Short mmCIF file of C-alpha atoms in Angstrom, two decimals:
data_model
loop_
_atom_site.label_atom_id
_atom_site.label_comp_id
_atom_site.label_asym_id
_atom_site.label_seq_id
_atom_site.Cartn_x
_atom_site.Cartn_y
_atom_site.Cartn_z
CA MET A 204 -26.61 93.97 72.54
CA ARG A 205 -26.55 97.75 72.06
CA SER A 206 -29.85 97.59 70.14
CA PHE A 207 -31.32 95.39 72.87
CA ARG A 208 -30.34 97.93 75.55
CA VAL A 209 -31.93 100.69 73.49
CA PHE A 210 -35.10 98.60 73.30
CA LEU A 211 -35.17 98.02 77.07
CA LEU A 212 -34.59 101.69 77.83
CA SER A 213 -37.33 102.67 75.38
CA PHE A 214 -39.67 100.12 76.93
CA LEU A 215 -39.10 101.45 80.47
CA LEU A 216 -39.55 105.04 79.31
CA LEU A 217 -42.78 104.37 77.44
CA THR A 218 -44.33 102.32 80.24
CA ASN A 219 -43.96 105.39 82.48
CA LEU A 220 -45.64 107.75 80.03
CA ASN A 221 -48.80 107.61 82.11
CA ILE A 222 -47.01 109.26 85.05
CA LEU A 223 -45.31 111.84 82.83
CA ALA A 224 -48.53 112.70 81.01
CA THR A 225 -50.46 112.99 84.28
CA LYS A 226 -47.94 115.50 85.61
CA ALA A 227 -48.09 117.43 82.34
CA GLU A 228 -51.86 117.46 82.50
CA GLU A 229 -51.73 119.10 85.94
CA LYS A 230 -49.93 122.04 84.34
CA THR A 231 -51.94 122.27 81.12
CA PRO A 232 -55.22 120.80 79.86
CA TYR A 233 -53.81 120.36 76.37
CA ILE A 234 -51.97 117.04 76.85
CA SER A 235 -53.52 113.77 77.96
CA TYR A 236 -52.47 110.14 77.93
CA VAL A 237 -54.75 107.12 77.73
CA PRO A 238 -53.11 103.65 77.81
CA GLY A 239 -53.46 101.99 74.43
CA GLU A 240 -54.45 105.22 72.72
CA GLY A 241 -51.22 107.17 73.18
CA ILE A 242 -50.76 110.86 73.86
CA ALA A 243 -53.35 113.41 72.74
CA VAL A 244 -52.21 116.99 72.13
CA GLU A 245 -55.61 118.61 72.17
CA ALA A 246 -54.45 122.11 71.22
CA LEU A 247 -53.09 120.72 67.95
CA ASP A 248 -55.77 118.05 67.47
CA ALA A 249 -52.92 115.56 67.20
CA THR A 250 -52.10 112.14 68.67
CA ILE A 251 -48.81 110.33 69.30
CA SER A 252 -49.08 106.53 69.40
CA PRO A 253 -46.12 104.29 70.38
CA GLU A 254 -46.33 100.54 69.75
CA THR A 255 -43.86 97.64 69.92
CA THR A 256 -43.65 93.93 69.12
CA LEU A 257 -41.05 91.34 70.15
CA VAL A 258 -40.97 87.96 68.38
CA PHE A 259 -39.00 84.82 69.26
CA GLN A 260 -38.83 81.93 66.80
CA GLY A 261 -36.94 78.64 66.77
CA VAL A 262 -36.48 75.86 64.22
CA THR A 263 -35.89 72.20 65.09
CA ASP A 264 -34.81 70.90 61.66
CA PRO A 265 -33.63 73.73 59.39
CA ASN A 266 -33.47 72.85 55.71
CA ARG A 267 -30.61 75.19 54.74
CA GLU A 268 -27.25 73.52 54.15
CA ASN A 269 -25.01 73.40 57.27
CA ALA A 270 -27.74 75.02 59.39
CA ARG A 271 -28.65 73.59 62.78
CA ALA A 272 -31.45 73.84 65.30
CA SER A 273 -31.48 77.38 66.63
CA GLY A 274 -33.57 80.29 67.80
CA GLY A 275 -33.62 84.03 67.30
CA ILE A 276 -35.39 87.28 68.15
CA SER A 277 -36.77 90.16 66.14
CA TRP A 278 -38.06 93.44 67.50
CA VAL A 279 -39.95 96.27 65.86
CA GLY A 280 -41.13 99.58 67.28
CA TYR A 281 -43.44 102.24 65.85
CA LEU A 282 -44.15 105.84 66.68
CA GLY A 283 -47.20 107.15 64.86
CA ILE A 284 -48.16 110.83 64.73
CA GLU A 285 -51.50 112.05 63.37
CA LYS A 286 -52.62 115.65 62.94
CA LYS A 287 -56.24 116.30 62.01
CA PHE A 288 -57.51 119.35 60.15
CA ALA A 289 -61.11 119.72 61.32
CA GLU A 290 -63.25 117.22 59.40
CA TYR A 291 -61.58 117.60 56.03
CA GLY A 292 -58.04 116.23 56.28
CA LYS A 293 -55.29 114.46 58.20
CA VAL A 294 -51.49 114.19 58.12
CA THR A 295 -49.88 110.92 59.22
CA LEU A 296 -46.22 110.25 60.06
CA GLN A 297 -44.79 106.90 61.12
CA PHE A 298 -41.31 106.38 62.54
CA LYS A 299 -40.15 102.78 62.65
CA SER A 300 -37.20 100.88 64.09
CA GLY A 301 -36.27 97.23 64.37
CA TRP A 302 -33.58 94.59 64.49
CA GLY A 303 -33.26 90.83 64.11
CA GLU A 304 -34.72 88.25 61.72
CA THR A 305 -35.38 85.32 64.11
CA VAL A 306 -34.43 82.16 62.13
CA GLU A 307 -35.33 83.23 58.59
CA LYS A 308 -31.73 82.76 57.43
CA GLU A 309 -31.76 79.14 58.63
CA VAL A 310 -34.51 78.00 56.27
CA ASN A 311 -34.98 77.96 52.49
CA LEU A 312 -38.59 78.80 51.66
CA LEU A 313 -40.69 80.21 48.86
CA ASN A 314 -42.59 82.27 51.43
CA GLY A 315 -41.38 83.73 54.72
CA ILE A 316 -42.09 82.82 58.34
CA ASN A 317 -41.84 86.27 60.01
CA PHE A 318 -43.66 89.08 58.22
CA ASN A 319 -43.02 91.22 61.31
CA SER A 320 -39.23 91.40 60.98
CA TYR A 321 -37.70 94.78 60.11
CA ASP A 322 -33.95 94.52 60.57
CA VAL A 323 -32.37 97.98 60.30
CA GLY A 324 -29.92 97.50 63.15
CA GLY A 325 -32.01 99.46 65.63
CA ASN A 326 -31.88 102.66 63.58
CA VAL A 327 -34.98 104.88 63.57
CA ARG A 328 -36.41 105.75 60.17
CA LEU A 329 -39.31 107.85 58.96
CA ARG A 330 -41.09 105.21 56.88
CA GLN A 331 -44.48 106.72 56.09
CA TYR A 332 -45.76 110.27 55.66
CA PHE A 333 -48.91 111.17 53.79
CA TYR A 334 -51.84 113.58 53.67
CA GLU A 335 -55.49 112.52 53.39
CA GLN A 336 -58.16 114.86 52.02
CA TYR A 337 -61.85 114.09 52.64
CA LEU A 338 -64.51 115.22 50.18
CA LEU A 339 -68.31 115.00 49.94
CA ASP A 340 -68.85 114.25 53.62
CA LYS A 341 -66.03 111.67 53.60
CA GLN A 342 -67.56 109.71 50.75
CA VAL A 343 -64.35 110.37 48.80
CA THR A 344 -60.82 110.16 50.23
CA LEU A 345 -57.73 111.33 48.36
CA LEU A 346 -54.22 110.56 49.64
CA ILE A 347 -50.72 111.50 48.54
CA GLY A 348 -47.35 110.79 50.13
CA ARG A 349 -45.06 107.90 51.01
CA ARG A 350 -46.64 104.67 52.17
CA ASN A 351 -46.23 100.91 52.45
CA PRO A 352 -48.23 99.41 49.53
CA ARG A 353 -49.00 96.36 51.68
CA ASN A 354 -51.10 98.60 53.95
CA VAL A 355 -53.71 99.37 51.30
CA LEU A 356 -54.24 96.22 49.20
CA ASP A 357 -55.41 92.69 50.00
CA GLU A 358 -56.58 93.59 53.49
CA VAL A 359 -58.29 90.76 55.37
CA ARG A 360 -59.49 91.58 58.87
CA TYR A 361 -58.42 88.35 60.59
CA ALA A 362 -55.13 87.92 58.71
CA ASN A 363 -53.61 91.33 58.08
CA ASN A 364 -51.61 92.42 61.14
CA ASP A 365 -48.39 90.56 61.96
CA ASP A 366 -48.11 92.44 65.27
CA ILE A 367 -51.11 90.62 66.74
CA GLN A 368 -52.22 88.02 64.17
CA PHE A 369 -50.38 85.50 61.98
CA LEU A 370 -46.63 85.76 61.42
CA ALA A 371 -46.20 83.79 58.18
CA ASP A 372 -46.10 85.95 55.05
CA ILE A 373 -48.83 83.95 53.29
CA PHE A 374 -51.34 84.76 56.05
CA ASN A 375 -50.64 88.50 55.91
CA LYS A 376 -50.61 89.27 52.18
CA SER A 377 -50.96 87.31 48.97
CA PRO A 378 -47.58 85.93 47.78
CA GLY A 379 -48.98 86.27 44.26
CA ILE A 380 -48.61 90.07 44.19
CA ASP A 381 -45.45 91.57 42.67
CA TRP A 382 -45.14 94.39 45.20
CA PRO A 383 -42.98 97.50 44.84
CA SER A 384 -39.62 96.98 46.48
CA ASP A 385 -40.13 99.29 49.48
CA TYR A 386 -42.16 102.08 51.06
CA THR A 387 -42.73 104.43 48.17
CA PHE A 388 -44.55 107.41 46.66
CA THR A 389 -48.28 106.84 46.26
CA ILE A 390 -51.50 108.44 45.07
CA HIS A 391 -54.64 106.85 46.50
CA ALA A 392 -58.36 107.38 45.93
CA ARG A 393 -61.22 105.73 47.82
CA VAL A 394 -64.92 106.09 47.05
CA ALA A 395 -67.52 104.91 49.59
CA PRO A 396 -70.99 106.29 48.70
CA LYS A 397 -73.34 106.53 51.67
CA ALA A 398 -76.32 105.78 49.43
CA ILE A 399 -74.84 102.33 48.72
CA ASP A 400 -72.79 101.75 51.86
CA PHE A 401 -72.22 98.11 50.94
CA PHE A 402 -69.70 98.99 48.20
CA GLU A 403 -66.29 100.65 48.31
CA PHE A 404 -63.90 101.27 45.44
CA GLU A 405 -60.18 102.02 45.72
CA PHE A 406 -57.48 102.97 43.24
CA ASN A 407 -53.76 103.20 44.03
CA PHE A 408 -50.66 104.23 42.16
CA PHE A 409 -47.22 103.46 43.61
CA GLU A 410 -43.77 104.14 42.25
CA ALA A 411 -42.75 100.52 41.70
CA ASN A 412 -38.97 101.12 41.85
CA ALA A 413 -39.26 102.86 45.24
CA ASP A 414 -36.23 105.04 44.49
CA TRP A 415 -38.02 108.40 43.97
CA LYS A 416 -36.45 108.73 40.51
CA LYS A 417 -38.69 109.01 37.45
CA ILE A 418 -41.67 108.45 39.71
CA PHE A 419 -44.22 107.82 36.97
CA LYS A 420 -42.02 105.67 34.71
CA GLY A 421 -42.34 102.31 36.46
CA GLY A 422 -45.72 102.16 38.16
CA PHE A 423 -47.61 99.70 40.34
CA TYR A 424 -51.36 100.19 39.80
CA THR A 425 -54.14 98.58 41.83
CA TRP A 426 -57.93 98.57 41.65
CA GLN A 427 -60.02 97.07 44.45
CA LEU A 428 -63.78 96.60 44.93
CA ASN A 429 -65.13 95.73 48.37
CA PHE A 430 -68.62 94.30 48.85
CA LYS A 431 -70.07 94.47 52.38
CA PRO A 432 -73.18 92.28 52.67
CA ALA A 433 -73.99 93.41 56.22
CA GLY A 434 -74.71 96.89 54.87
CA LEU A 435 -76.92 95.56 52.10
CA LEU A 436 -78.87 93.23 54.40
CA LYS A 437 -78.99 95.71 57.33
CA LEU A 438 -77.33 93.25 59.70
CA ASP A 439 -75.64 94.03 63.01
CA LYS A 440 -72.08 94.85 61.93
CA ASP A 441 -70.66 93.97 65.34
CA LYS A 442 -71.75 90.37 64.75
CA TRP A 443 -71.97 89.93 60.98
CA GLU A 444 -69.54 92.36 59.40
CA GLY A 445 -67.94 90.93 56.28
CA ASN A 446 -65.72 92.13 53.46
CA TYR A 447 -65.56 90.46 50.05
CA ARG A 448 -62.76 92.10 48.09
CA PHE A 449 -61.77 91.64 44.46
CA TYR A 450 -58.66 93.39 43.20
CA THR A 451 -56.42 93.56 40.15
CA TRP A 452 -52.92 94.93 39.84
CA LEU A 453 -50.39 95.90 37.17
CA ASN A 454 -46.62 96.28 37.69
CA THR A 455 -44.92 98.07 34.79
CA ARG A 456 -41.33 97.61 35.97
CA PRO A 457 -39.20 95.54 33.53
CA HIS A 458 -39.70 91.80 34.09
CA GLU A 459 -37.54 88.99 32.72
CA LYS A 460 -39.39 86.30 30.80
CA LEU A 461 -38.69 82.74 31.91
CA GLY A 462 -37.03 80.35 29.48
CA ARG A 463 -36.46 76.60 29.57
CA GLU A 464 -33.69 75.03 31.62
CA LEU A 465 -31.14 74.63 28.79
CA ASP A 466 -32.01 77.82 26.96
CA PRO A 467 -29.43 80.65 26.83
CA PRO A 468 -30.00 83.54 29.29
CA SER A 469 -33.15 85.45 28.44
CA THR A 470 -32.83 88.80 26.71
CA ASP A 471 -36.58 89.40 26.93
CA THR A 472 -36.52 91.65 29.99
CA LYS A 473 -39.04 94.39 29.27
CA ASN A 474 -42.30 92.64 30.15
CA VAL A 475 -44.97 93.88 32.54
CA SER A 476 -46.63 91.69 35.15
CA TYR A 477 -50.23 91.59 36.33
CA GLY A 478 -52.59 89.57 38.46
CA PHE A 479 -55.78 89.47 40.49
CA GLY A 480 -56.98 88.25 43.84
CA LEU A 481 -59.85 87.69 46.24
CA GLY A 482 -59.86 88.44 49.95
CA ILE A 483 -62.74 87.47 52.23
CA ASP A 484 -63.34 87.98 55.95
CA GLN A 485 -66.64 87.25 57.65
CA ALA A 486 -67.70 87.57 61.28
CA LEU A 487 -69.87 84.71 62.57
CA GLY A 488 -71.54 86.18 65.62
CA SER A 489 -69.59 87.88 68.39
CA VAL A 490 -67.01 85.09 68.88
CA PHE A 491 -65.95 83.54 65.57
CA GLY A 492 -64.53 84.84 62.32
CA ILE A 493 -63.33 83.18 59.11
CA PHE A 494 -61.20 84.34 56.19
CA SER A 495 -59.88 83.24 52.82
CA ARG A 496 -57.46 84.47 50.15
CA LEU A 497 -56.87 83.51 46.54
CA GLY A 498 -54.30 85.05 44.22
CA TRP A 499 -52.99 84.62 40.67
CA GLN A 500 -50.25 86.38 38.74
CA ARG A 501 -48.68 86.14 35.30
CA PRO A 502 -46.74 82.86 35.35
CA ASP A 503 -44.09 83.30 32.64
CA VAL A 504 -42.05 86.18 34.12
CA LEU A 505 -39.90 86.57 37.22
CA PRO A 506 -41.05 89.07 39.85
CA ALA A 507 -39.26 92.40 39.49
CA ARG A 508 -38.35 92.32 43.19
CA GLY A 509 -36.76 88.85 42.82
CA GLY A 510 -37.79 85.40 44.02
CA ALA A 511 -39.81 82.57 42.52
CA SER A 512 -42.62 82.96 40.01
CA ILE A 513 -45.72 82.19 42.10
CA GLU A 514 -48.71 81.57 39.86
CA PHE A 515 -51.36 80.62 42.43
CA ASN A 516 -51.74 80.94 46.16
CA TRP A 517 -54.62 80.22 48.50
CA SER A 518 -55.25 80.28 52.24
CA VAL A 519 -58.15 79.77 54.65
CA GLY A 520 -58.40 80.28 58.37
CA ALA A 521 -60.51 81.06 61.41
CA GLN A 522 -60.27 82.75 64.77
CA ALA A 523 -62.21 82.50 68.02
CA LYS A 524 -62.38 84.87 70.96
CA GLY A 525 -61.97 83.34 74.40
CA LYS A 526 -65.55 83.85 75.56
CA TYR A 527 -66.23 80.14 76.04
CA TRP A 528 -63.21 79.65 78.32
CA LYS A 529 -63.83 82.92 80.22
CA ARG A 530 -61.02 84.85 78.51
CA GLU A 531 -63.04 87.24 76.34
CA ASN A 532 -60.06 89.30 75.21
CA ASP A 533 -57.96 86.28 74.19
CA ILE A 534 -57.72 85.06 70.59
CA LEU A 535 -57.10 81.56 69.20
CA ALA A 536 -56.53 81.33 65.45
CA ILE A 537 -55.56 78.75 62.84
CA ALA A 538 -54.78 78.91 59.10
CA VAL A 539 -53.55 76.75 56.23
CA GLY A 540 -52.51 77.61 52.69
CA GLN A 541 -50.28 76.86 49.71
CA VAL A 542 -47.87 78.76 47.48
CA CYS A 543 -47.81 77.27 43.97
CA PRO A 544 -44.92 78.09 41.60
CA SER A 545 -45.70 78.31 37.90
CA LYS A 546 -45.12 75.59 35.31
CA GLU A 547 -42.75 77.95 33.50
CA TYR A 548 -40.69 78.35 36.69
CA LYS A 549 -40.35 74.55 36.89
CA GLU A 550 -39.40 74.28 33.21
CA ALA A 551 -36.61 76.79 33.86
CA GLY A 552 -34.94 74.15 36.04
CA ASN A 553 -36.36 74.90 39.50
CA LEU A 554 -38.02 72.56 41.97
CA ALA A 555 -41.61 73.74 42.03
CA HIS A 556 -43.83 71.58 44.21
CA PRO A 557 -46.54 73.58 46.02
CA GLU A 558 -45.19 74.79 49.36
CA GLY A 559 -47.73 74.29 52.15
CA HIS A 560 -48.06 76.41 55.28
CA PHE A 561 -49.90 75.83 58.55
CA GLU A 562 -49.92 78.26 61.46
CA SER A 563 -51.71 78.62 64.76
CA TYR A 564 -51.31 81.28 67.44
CA TYR A 565 -52.84 82.20 70.78
CA ASN A 566 -52.96 85.75 72.17
CA TYR A 567 -53.21 85.90 75.95
CA ALA A 568 -54.41 89.36 76.99
CA ILE A 569 -52.41 90.41 80.05
CA THR A 570 -54.15 93.77 79.88
CA LYS A 571 -56.31 95.39 77.25
CA TYR A 572 -53.16 96.79 75.63
CA MET A 573 -50.61 94.02 76.18
CA GLU A 574 -50.72 90.52 74.67
CA ILE A 575 -48.38 87.56 74.80
CA GLY A 576 -48.68 84.08 73.38
CA PRO A 577 -47.22 81.14 71.45
CA SER A 578 -47.14 80.58 67.70
CA VAL A 579 -46.35 77.41 65.73
CA GLN A 580 -45.82 76.85 62.01
CA LEU A 581 -45.40 73.76 59.85
CA ILE A 582 -44.10 74.05 56.27
CA TRP A 583 -44.13 71.11 53.89
CA ASN A 584 -42.43 70.98 50.50
CA PRO A 585 -40.21 73.88 51.64
CA ASP A 586 -38.68 75.83 48.75
CA GLY A 587 -40.57 73.56 46.35
CA VAL A 588 -38.72 70.43 47.53
CA ALA A 589 -40.99 67.42 48.02
CA LYS A 590 -38.50 64.67 49.01
CA LYS A 591 -35.70 64.43 51.54
CA SER A 592 -33.68 62.67 48.84
CA GLN A 593 -33.58 66.00 46.99
CA GLY A 594 -31.35 67.36 49.70
CA GLN A 595 -33.57 69.17 52.20
CA ILE A 596 -35.54 68.51 55.36
CA ASN A 597 -39.27 68.08 54.79
CA PRO A 598 -41.32 69.28 56.62
CA VAL A 599 -39.91 72.24 58.60
CA PHE A 600 -41.31 73.04 62.05
CA ILE A 601 -41.16 76.57 63.50
CA TYR A 602 -42.09 77.37 67.10
CA GLY A 603 -42.15 80.72 68.80
CA ALA A 604 -43.75 83.38 70.98
CA ARG A 605 -44.69 87.04 70.63
CA ILE A 606 -45.38 89.99 72.89
CA HIS A 607 -47.18 93.11 71.68
CA ILE A 608 -47.70 96.36 73.58
CA LEU A 609 -49.75 99.46 72.78
CA PHE A 610 -48.68 102.44 74.87
#
């Protein structure tokens, strides 16, 4: 309850920022506030951007032993600070707080149902801080600092933001990537030549252990190529923008090799893992958009961060703006996908049927900066279990709602 009171007080304070900023602006021209864009400190060429999301989810038939139908809430809040240095650089800080996990503890799954949850008991933490340097008229970007690796790889425009888009993990990032365990040290390089503006190349290094010890010993390396056909074909990007990304990754943390079910415990624990993926998003006019993901990773080792060995995953989906029902700022979206454990994971004694996910959400725009709407999910073969006789409910139904506010 204490965390909830803190959230309510923060909400009331931030919703009155317009009044506070207006009064400040009467005294000095250096501070301004625009709803949805945050506070601009013009003298410092800096911006302060608060944002918050509240998610409710419920489950009718949980598949965890002794669990029962229930509901729960998760909340997350962000405070972003950006300071520009003319046209050549930028510093970014992000403070983050959150509490609650909705009903994630009531269900056994290979892949999660609430990518938005960040349960730190309402404490405020500095999660990201990095510096970007622009070179050659911004054709080259270099970055160093601490960052969430999920913010820079496998980005898909219509399925990449759990604050306003899908909530299920599979529709935010590929489950077939063995991510570093937390926000961590990174070096990033991006090349986007203006002469061939339909190609972008990115390289990232992350400290895979995320403990800031021996930073370069256990690395997570990524390479990503993005093809943009609208640039090549000189199409209107507002209507036909598309991104066709191919990426590979390498995680050099020690990985345990999977053995067969009756084998003694494995002593082969110094393997690396690797994989590749595709991410596609394509606008179809000014109303519709489609997306797809495909991922593969080495099947015979366990992920260094724990969990099942997911060899393949795929997902497809679409969204539509509310133009045809006179709600142009509303969004209706739908997606389906599967998480497929490896054969080696099954041979080690685990149930390994492909776990299927379906999700649909609707965002009702109360204002340009505030959205609310329902979300539903259906998961079949949860946790790799295909039959009720194997001891679990199949399928699992998740219902919920979400509210998102930009201040």
